[in-house]
Each structure stands twice: as structure tokens, then as C-alpha cells.
Short mmCIF file of C-alpha atoms in Angstrom, two decimals:
data_model
loop_
_atom_site.label_atom_id
_atom_site.label_comp_id
_atom_site.label_asym_id
_atom_site.label_seq_id
_atom_site.Cartn_x
_atom_site.Cartn_y
_atom_site.Cartn_z
CA MET N 26 133.18 115.47 117.44
CA ARG N 27 130.54 116.76 119.79
CA ARG N 28 130.50 116.46 123.54
CA ILE N 29 127.81 117.12 126.14
CA PHE N 30 129.33 119.41 128.70
CA GLY N 31 128.53 118.65 132.31
CA THR N 32 128.38 122.16 133.69
CA ALA N 33 125.84 123.45 136.16
CA ALA N 34 122.97 125.29 134.52
CA VAL N 35 123.50 128.51 136.42
CA ILE N 36 127.16 128.61 135.36
CA LEU N 37 126.25 127.81 131.78
CA THR N 38 123.75 130.64 131.64
CA ALA N 39 126.35 133.15 132.74
CA ALA N 40 129.17 131.71 130.67
CA LEU N 41 127.25 131.36 127.44
CA ALA N 42 126.19 134.98 127.63
CA LEU N 43 129.80 135.75 126.79
CA THR N 44 129.94 133.94 123.47
CA ALA N 45 129.05 135.53 120.18
CA CYS N 46 129.53 132.41 118.12
CA GLY N 47 125.87 131.72 117.54
CA SER N 48 125.22 134.72 115.42
CA GLY N 49 125.38 133.31 111.91
CA ASP N 50 127.93 134.04 109.20
CA PRO N 51 131.44 134.19 110.65
CA LEU N 52 132.62 137.80 110.76
CA ALA N 53 129.06 139.03 110.39
CA THR N 54 128.69 140.67 113.80
CA SER N 55 127.90 144.38 113.79
CA SER N 56 131.11 146.34 114.05
CA ALA N 57 132.54 148.78 116.50
CA SER N 58 134.62 151.62 115.10
CA PRO N 59 138.01 150.14 114.21
CA GLU N 60 141.17 151.73 115.51
CA PRO N 61 143.69 152.32 112.75
CA ALA N 62 146.77 150.15 112.99
CA GLY N 63 149.09 152.17 110.79
CA SER N 64 149.81 151.91 107.10
CA GLY N 65 150.76 148.60 105.51
CA SER N 66 154.02 149.96 104.11
CA ALA N 67 155.05 151.36 107.49
CA SER N 68 154.26 148.09 109.23
CA ALA N 69 156.18 146.07 106.66
CA ALA N 70 159.17 148.41 106.84
CA ALA N 71 159.26 148.17 110.61
CA GLY N 72 158.97 144.40 110.48
CA LYS N 73 155.84 144.50 112.62
CA VAL N 74 152.92 142.19 111.85
CA VAL N 75 149.49 143.46 112.88
CA VAL N 76 147.09 140.62 113.69
CA GLY N 77 143.44 141.63 113.79
CA SER N 78 140.17 139.87 114.56
CA ALA N 79 136.44 140.27 114.30
CA ASN N 80 134.47 141.01 117.44
CA PHE N 81 133.33 137.55 118.47
CA PRO N 82 135.13 135.10 120.79
CA GLU N 83 136.13 132.41 118.31
CA ASN N 84 137.83 134.86 115.98
CA VAL N 85 139.57 136.55 118.91
CA LEU N 86 140.82 133.11 120.01
CA LEU N 87 142.13 132.28 116.54
CA ALA N 88 143.87 135.65 116.26
CA SER N 89 145.56 135.01 119.61
CA ILE N 90 146.76 131.61 118.35
CA TYR N 91 148.22 133.33 115.27
CA ALA N 92 149.80 136.17 117.25
CA GLN N 93 151.39 133.99 119.93
CA ALA N 94 152.77 131.52 117.38
CA LEU N 95 154.37 134.38 115.45
CA LYS N 96 155.87 135.84 118.62
CA ALA N 97 157.34 132.42 119.42
CA LYS N 98 159.15 132.64 116.05
CA GLY N 99 160.62 136.02 116.97
CA VAL N 100 158.22 138.07 114.88
CA GLU N 101 157.26 141.50 116.25
CA VAL N 102 153.47 141.43 116.59
CA GLU N 103 150.80 143.99 117.40
CA GLU N 104 147.37 142.60 118.25
CA LYS N 105 144.13 144.35 117.28
CA PRO N 106 141.30 142.16 118.58
CA ASN N 107 137.55 142.81 118.52
CA ILE N 108 137.58 145.25 115.61
CA GLY N 109 134.22 144.46 114.04
CA SER N 110 132.51 142.70 111.15
CA ARG N 111 134.04 141.51 107.88
CA GLU N 112 132.71 144.68 106.27
CA ALA N 113 134.97 146.68 108.60
CA ILE N 114 138.07 144.55 108.89
CA TYR N 115 138.34 143.60 105.22
CA LYS N 116 138.93 147.25 104.36
CA LEU N 117 141.69 147.42 106.96
CA ILE N 118 143.62 144.42 105.69
CA GLU N 119 143.11 145.45 102.08
CA SER N 120 144.64 148.84 102.84
CA GLY N 121 147.50 147.33 104.86
CA GLN N 122 146.40 148.65 108.25
CA LEU N 123 146.17 145.00 109.27
CA SER N 124 148.63 142.29 108.19
CA VAL N 125 146.87 139.05 109.17
CA LEU N 126 143.31 137.93 109.83
CA PRO N 127 141.83 134.54 110.71
CA GLU N 128 139.16 134.11 108.03
CA TYR N 129 136.50 131.59 107.00
CA ASN N 130 137.06 130.76 103.36
CA GLY N 131 133.44 130.26 102.24
CA GLY N 132 132.21 133.40 103.96
CA LEU N 133 135.09 135.39 102.53
CA LEU N 134 134.36 134.17 99.00
CA PHE N 135 130.69 135.08 99.28
CA PHE N 136 131.75 138.52 100.53
CA VAL N 137 134.02 139.24 97.55
CA ASP N 138 131.83 137.49 94.99
CA LYS N 139 128.09 137.38 95.65
CA ALA N 140 127.61 135.19 92.56
CA ALA N 141 130.08 132.53 93.74
CA THR N 142 128.87 128.94 93.45
CA ALA N 143 131.89 127.03 94.81
CA THR N 144 131.16 124.94 97.90
CA SER N 145 134.05 122.51 98.50
CA THR N 146 137.22 123.64 100.26
CA ASP N 147 139.40 123.29 97.18
CA ASP N 148 136.91 125.00 94.87
CA VAL N 149 136.31 127.83 97.33
CA ASN N 150 140.04 128.48 97.70
CA ALA N 151 140.59 128.35 93.94
CA ALA N 152 137.83 130.91 93.45
CA LEU N 153 139.24 133.12 96.19
CA LYS N 154 142.65 133.18 94.55
CA GLU N 155 140.99 134.56 91.43
CA LYS N 156 138.70 137.06 93.15
CA LEU N 157 140.90 138.57 95.88
CA PRO N 158 142.70 141.80 95.02
CA ALA N 159 146.40 141.57 94.21
CA THR N 160 147.30 142.98 97.62
CA LEU N 161 145.76 140.02 99.49
CA GLU N 162 146.50 136.32 99.71
CA ILE N 163 144.99 133.32 101.48
CA LEU N 164 147.34 130.78 103.03
CA ASP N 165 146.68 127.11 103.72
CA SER N 166 143.23 126.26 105.06
CA ALA N 167 142.88 124.26 108.26
CA ALA N 168 140.80 121.12 108.40
CA ALA N 169 138.89 122.96 111.13
CA GLN N 170 135.58 124.40 109.98
CA ASP N 171 133.03 126.58 111.69
CA SER N 172 130.12 126.23 109.34
CA ASP N 173 126.91 128.17 109.10
CA SER N 174 123.73 126.26 109.86
CA LEU N 175 120.00 126.72 110.10
CA THR N 176 119.22 125.32 113.53
CA VAL N 177 115.99 124.49 115.37
CA THR N 178 115.08 123.02 118.73
CA GLN N 179 114.71 119.27 119.01
CA GLU N 180 111.03 119.83 119.76
CA THR N 181 110.52 121.79 116.54
CA ALA N 182 112.46 119.24 114.51
CA THR N 183 110.34 116.39 115.88
CA LYS N 184 107.02 118.20 115.61
CA PHE N 185 107.46 119.17 111.94
CA ASN N 186 109.73 116.28 110.91
CA LEU N 187 112.60 118.58 110.00
CA LYS N 188 115.89 116.98 109.01
CA THR N 189 117.07 119.15 106.12
CA ILE N 190 116.83 122.81 105.20
CA GLU N 191 114.58 121.74 102.34
CA ASP N 192 112.10 120.38 104.90
CA LEU N 193 111.64 123.95 106.17
CA ALA N 194 109.81 124.92 102.97
CA LYS N 195 106.55 123.45 104.28
CA VAL N 196 106.61 125.58 107.45
CA SER N 197 108.86 128.58 106.78
CA LYS N 198 105.94 130.98 106.18
CA ASP N 199 104.93 130.43 109.80
CA PHE N 200 108.48 130.74 111.17
CA ALA N 201 110.54 133.72 112.24
CA VAL N 202 114.22 133.30 111.42
CA GLY N 203 117.05 134.88 113.38
CA GLY N 204 120.63 135.76 112.56
CA PRO N 205 123.13 138.61 112.33
CA PRO N 206 121.96 142.02 111.08
CA GLU N 207 123.31 141.26 107.59
CA PHE N 208 121.66 137.82 107.38
CA LYS N 209 118.50 138.82 105.50
CA GLU N 210 120.36 140.86 102.90
CA ARG N 211 122.93 138.13 102.36
CA ARG N 212 120.67 135.07 102.27
CA GLU N 213 116.97 135.84 101.68
CA GLN N 214 116.98 135.51 97.90
CA GLN N 215 119.36 132.57 97.98
CA PHE N 216 117.16 130.59 100.39
CA LYS N 217 114.12 131.34 98.22
CA ASP N 218 115.84 130.34 94.98
CA VAL N 219 117.53 127.18 96.24
CA TYR N 220 115.16 125.85 98.88
CA GLY N 221 111.89 127.72 98.31
CA LEU N 222 112.00 129.28 101.77
CA GLU N 223 109.91 132.37 102.56
CA PHE N 224 110.00 133.22 106.25
CA LYS N 225 107.28 135.08 108.12
CA GLU N 226 109.82 137.41 109.66
CA TRP N 227 113.58 138.01 109.73
CA LYS N 228 114.86 139.11 113.14
CA PRO N 229 118.37 140.51 113.77
CA THR N 230 119.14 138.35 116.81
CA GLY N 231 122.92 138.65 116.43
CA ASP N 232 124.90 137.12 119.28
CA THR N 233 121.74 135.81 120.95
CA THR N 234 120.44 133.68 118.05
CA ALA N 235 120.77 130.34 119.84
CA ASP N 236 119.04 131.81 122.91
CA ALA N 237 116.28 133.21 120.72
CA ILE N 238 115.69 129.74 119.24
CA LYS N 239 115.58 128.20 122.69
CA ASP N 240 113.13 130.87 123.92
CA ASP N 241 110.98 130.58 120.76
CA THR N 242 111.57 134.22 119.90
CA VAL N 243 112.49 132.75 116.53
CA GLN N 244 111.77 129.22 115.40
CA VAL N 245 114.94 128.80 113.32
CA GLY N 246 118.24 130.60 113.32
CA ASN N 247 121.67 130.91 111.74
CA VAL N 248 124.06 129.40 114.32
CA PHE N 249 127.70 128.42 113.95
CA THR N 250 128.27 124.68 114.19
CA THR N 251 131.05 125.11 116.78
CA ASP N 252 128.71 126.96 119.15
CA PRO N 253 128.48 124.89 122.37
CA LYS N 254 124.86 126.00 122.80
CA ILE N 255 123.79 123.61 120.04
CA LEU N 256 124.84 120.63 122.14
CA ILE N 257 124.01 121.99 125.54
CA ASN N 258 120.47 122.85 124.47
CA LYS N 259 120.15 119.69 122.34
CA MET N 260 119.35 121.64 119.18
CA VAL N 261 119.28 120.26 115.65
CA SER N 262 121.30 121.76 112.79
CA LEU N 263 119.42 120.95 109.59
CA GLN N 264 121.32 119.28 106.77
CA ASP N 265 122.30 121.64 103.94
CA THR N 266 121.73 119.12 101.14
CA LYS N 267 122.05 121.71 98.36
CA SER N 268 125.15 123.40 99.77
CA VAL N 269 123.85 126.91 100.27
CA PHE N 270 126.50 127.29 102.94
CA ALA N 271 129.94 126.76 101.42
CA ALA N 272 132.94 125.25 103.19
CA GLN N 273 134.02 127.43 106.10
CA ASN N 274 137.57 126.34 106.78
CA ILE N 275 139.68 128.48 109.07
CA THR N 276 142.04 130.21 106.63
CA PRO N 277 144.64 132.95 107.24
CA LEU N 278 144.15 136.05 105.09
CA VAL N 279 147.26 138.19 104.74
CA ASN N 280 148.32 141.45 103.19
CA LYS N 281 151.21 140.36 100.96
CA ALA N 282 153.34 143.46 101.56
CA ALA N 283 153.12 143.07 105.34
CA VAL N 284 154.23 139.45 105.79
CA ASN N 285 157.35 137.44 105.03
CA ASP N 286 158.08 133.75 104.55
CA THR N 287 158.45 133.17 108.30
CA VAL N 288 154.97 134.52 108.92
CA LYS N 289 153.46 132.45 106.13
CA ALA N 290 155.21 129.24 107.22
CA THR N 291 154.12 129.73 110.84
CA LEU N 292 150.49 130.30 109.94
CA ASN N 293 150.54 127.30 107.62
CA GLU N 294 151.88 125.16 110.50
CA ILE N 295 148.85 126.17 112.55
CA SER N 296 146.48 125.29 109.73
CA ALA N 297 148.13 121.89 109.35
CA LYS N 298 147.29 121.00 112.96
CA LEU N 299 143.94 122.67 113.78
CA THR N 300 140.89 120.38 113.57
CA THR N 301 137.19 120.99 114.03
CA GLU N 302 137.16 118.76 117.11
CA GLN N 303 139.91 120.84 118.68
CA LEU N 304 138.14 124.07 117.82
CA VAL N 305 134.94 122.86 119.49
CA GLU N 306 136.88 121.98 122.62
CA LEU N 307 138.74 125.30 122.63
CA MET N 308 135.46 127.19 122.27
CA LYS N 309 133.97 125.18 125.14
CA LYS N 310 136.83 126.41 127.33
CA VAL N 311 136.32 130.03 126.25
CA ALA N 312 132.52 130.21 126.07
CA VAL N 313 131.44 127.77 128.77
CA ASP N 314 134.34 127.49 131.19
CA LYS N 315 135.12 131.22 130.92
CA GLU N 316 138.84 130.69 130.44
CA ASP N 317 140.90 133.54 129.04
CA ALA N 318 141.21 133.27 125.25
CA ALA N 319 144.95 134.02 125.27
CA THR N 320 145.53 131.32 127.88
CA VAL N 321 143.51 128.80 125.88
CA ALA N 322 145.43 129.74 122.74
CA LYS N 323 148.74 129.30 124.54
CA GLY N 324 147.71 125.86 125.79
CA TRP N 325 146.83 124.68 122.28
CA LEU N 326 150.07 126.02 120.81
CA THR N 327 152.16 124.36 123.51
CA ALA N 328 150.35 121.03 123.15
CA ASN N 329 150.99 121.12 119.41
CA GLY N 330 154.65 122.06 119.60
CA LEU N 331 154.16 125.56 118.24
CA ALA N 332 155.15 127.43 121.39
CA SER N 333 156.96 126.63 124.61
#
């Protein structure tokens, strides 16, 4: 699944500065002010589908895949990329200002139900179907996952014999942990209850979490498993043996009133084909090779027979 990318260090440094995928929970990046996309009823009446995304590269890429596939089916699409965090965009799709979002099923469940205990893909989706408001619906989940992780440098892993998150309990009081601004609020008590972790300090490292780990600004951080920096910097993602982090399958979230059967079938076709290995490779093109996200999305759709 993983590949070591042979790119010159100076290019990597510049390219990786563009990616926001190492910031922890998907859709957890601090938000910019969203631009309204019109009411759900108006969009549905006009036949226009509004595809939004969070403000980090992977989600923008996925939204472009969705939008271009829908356009290829003759659907009128308006794109609203880079809106903000889940806290911001969830309100927009719930109200109908957005029609479609690429979501991460485990993160979405934890957002709508802080007491959720489901961890497998099927259990997470079953719980979501019960907890989502009547206006919203999840479609088929892709095999592709972008999971949360607690990640350390290889040096730290070797020095303290760290293989699992549970192993962190013996050193966490001496460690600073990094992640998105919401990370402490979302996970502090859970880590303490499940793994006995009590960190010396929680730092809001956001998009720069992987860099902060590398630079020893923090000793452990919440990094997405599809972030190319994990491989390039030879970092170690600790095993989550007690499933604190639930399944994070790429899953379309739709406002029911704003989509029709063509939209649903098209998005389900995407989910049927998208794998984690492909997502890692696509993110390498966007984050490391600095290719345009829309161009990368178009290439994947064409290769998979979903666009011409």
C-alpha cells in the first residue's frame, strides 16, 4: 500500500507545505467563513447539485472527483471547495445550502454522537443511519480509508519501544501531543479512559502536525494515514489495538431533498472503485508532485471509466 517517493528533498519541502492532510481528524481543520450556496429547496428545484468540501487537499480532491463524475452524467453542478471544518460544513449540508459532501464515516459518527462506540465500517454506517437527521443520508462507503493515527518518529518508536498506542502510557506524561485545534476537546478524555494516556501538553499544530513531529516540537501527533509525510519521513503510526479511532471510510453525505437517483448512483459508482492504495497515490500527486487536484481527479475518473 505504501510507497517511498523518490523526490528531491528541496522539492518535497516545498510541495509538502501545501498539504493539510496531516492535521488529525478528517474535516477537523479550522474553518474559514463559508460562502452560502443557496437554499436546499431552491437548488433541488433548479436541478443544481452543490458539491462542497472541507479546507484540506484530500477533501478538495474527493469533492472534485464527485463533481466531475456528476457533470459527466449531465448533472448541473456548482462546486464550493475549501469551506472549512466539519463544524462549519455540516450545518450547510443539513440546511440544504450544500447537496453533497465527501465524508469520513467514523469521524462523522463521532461528530453526531459523542458516545458512539461503533468501530467497524458496517457498525459505523448502521449507527450513522440512526443518528443522522432525517434530512441527511449517507451513501455507499468506499473501501478507501483515511484513518486517524497517533504517529511518532522512528527514533522515538525505537528509543521507547513504542508499537501500539497503549505503549505510550509509560511515556505520555513527558510527551507533547499535536493535532488540530479541536483534538484535545475531542480526544483527551477518551485517550485517558481507554489507554491511560495523560500528555504533558496538547499543542494545536493543525496542518503542520507531521512537521512538528519531525522537528520534535511535539513527540507524538494525530496524522492521517494517507499523508505522504509518514512514509517520506519514515514515521511510525502506532497500532490502535483498542479501536479508539473508528473506521474512516470515504463516504458521500447528501441532503436528500437536493439529490436524485442519478446523483446517488454516480456517487455509489465512485465508492465501488476507490481504494486506499489509489487514494495514497492520488494524494502523492497532489501533495508531493504539486499536480492540480482537478486534473488528478479527472485522471482517476477516466482511468476508472467514470468520465471520458
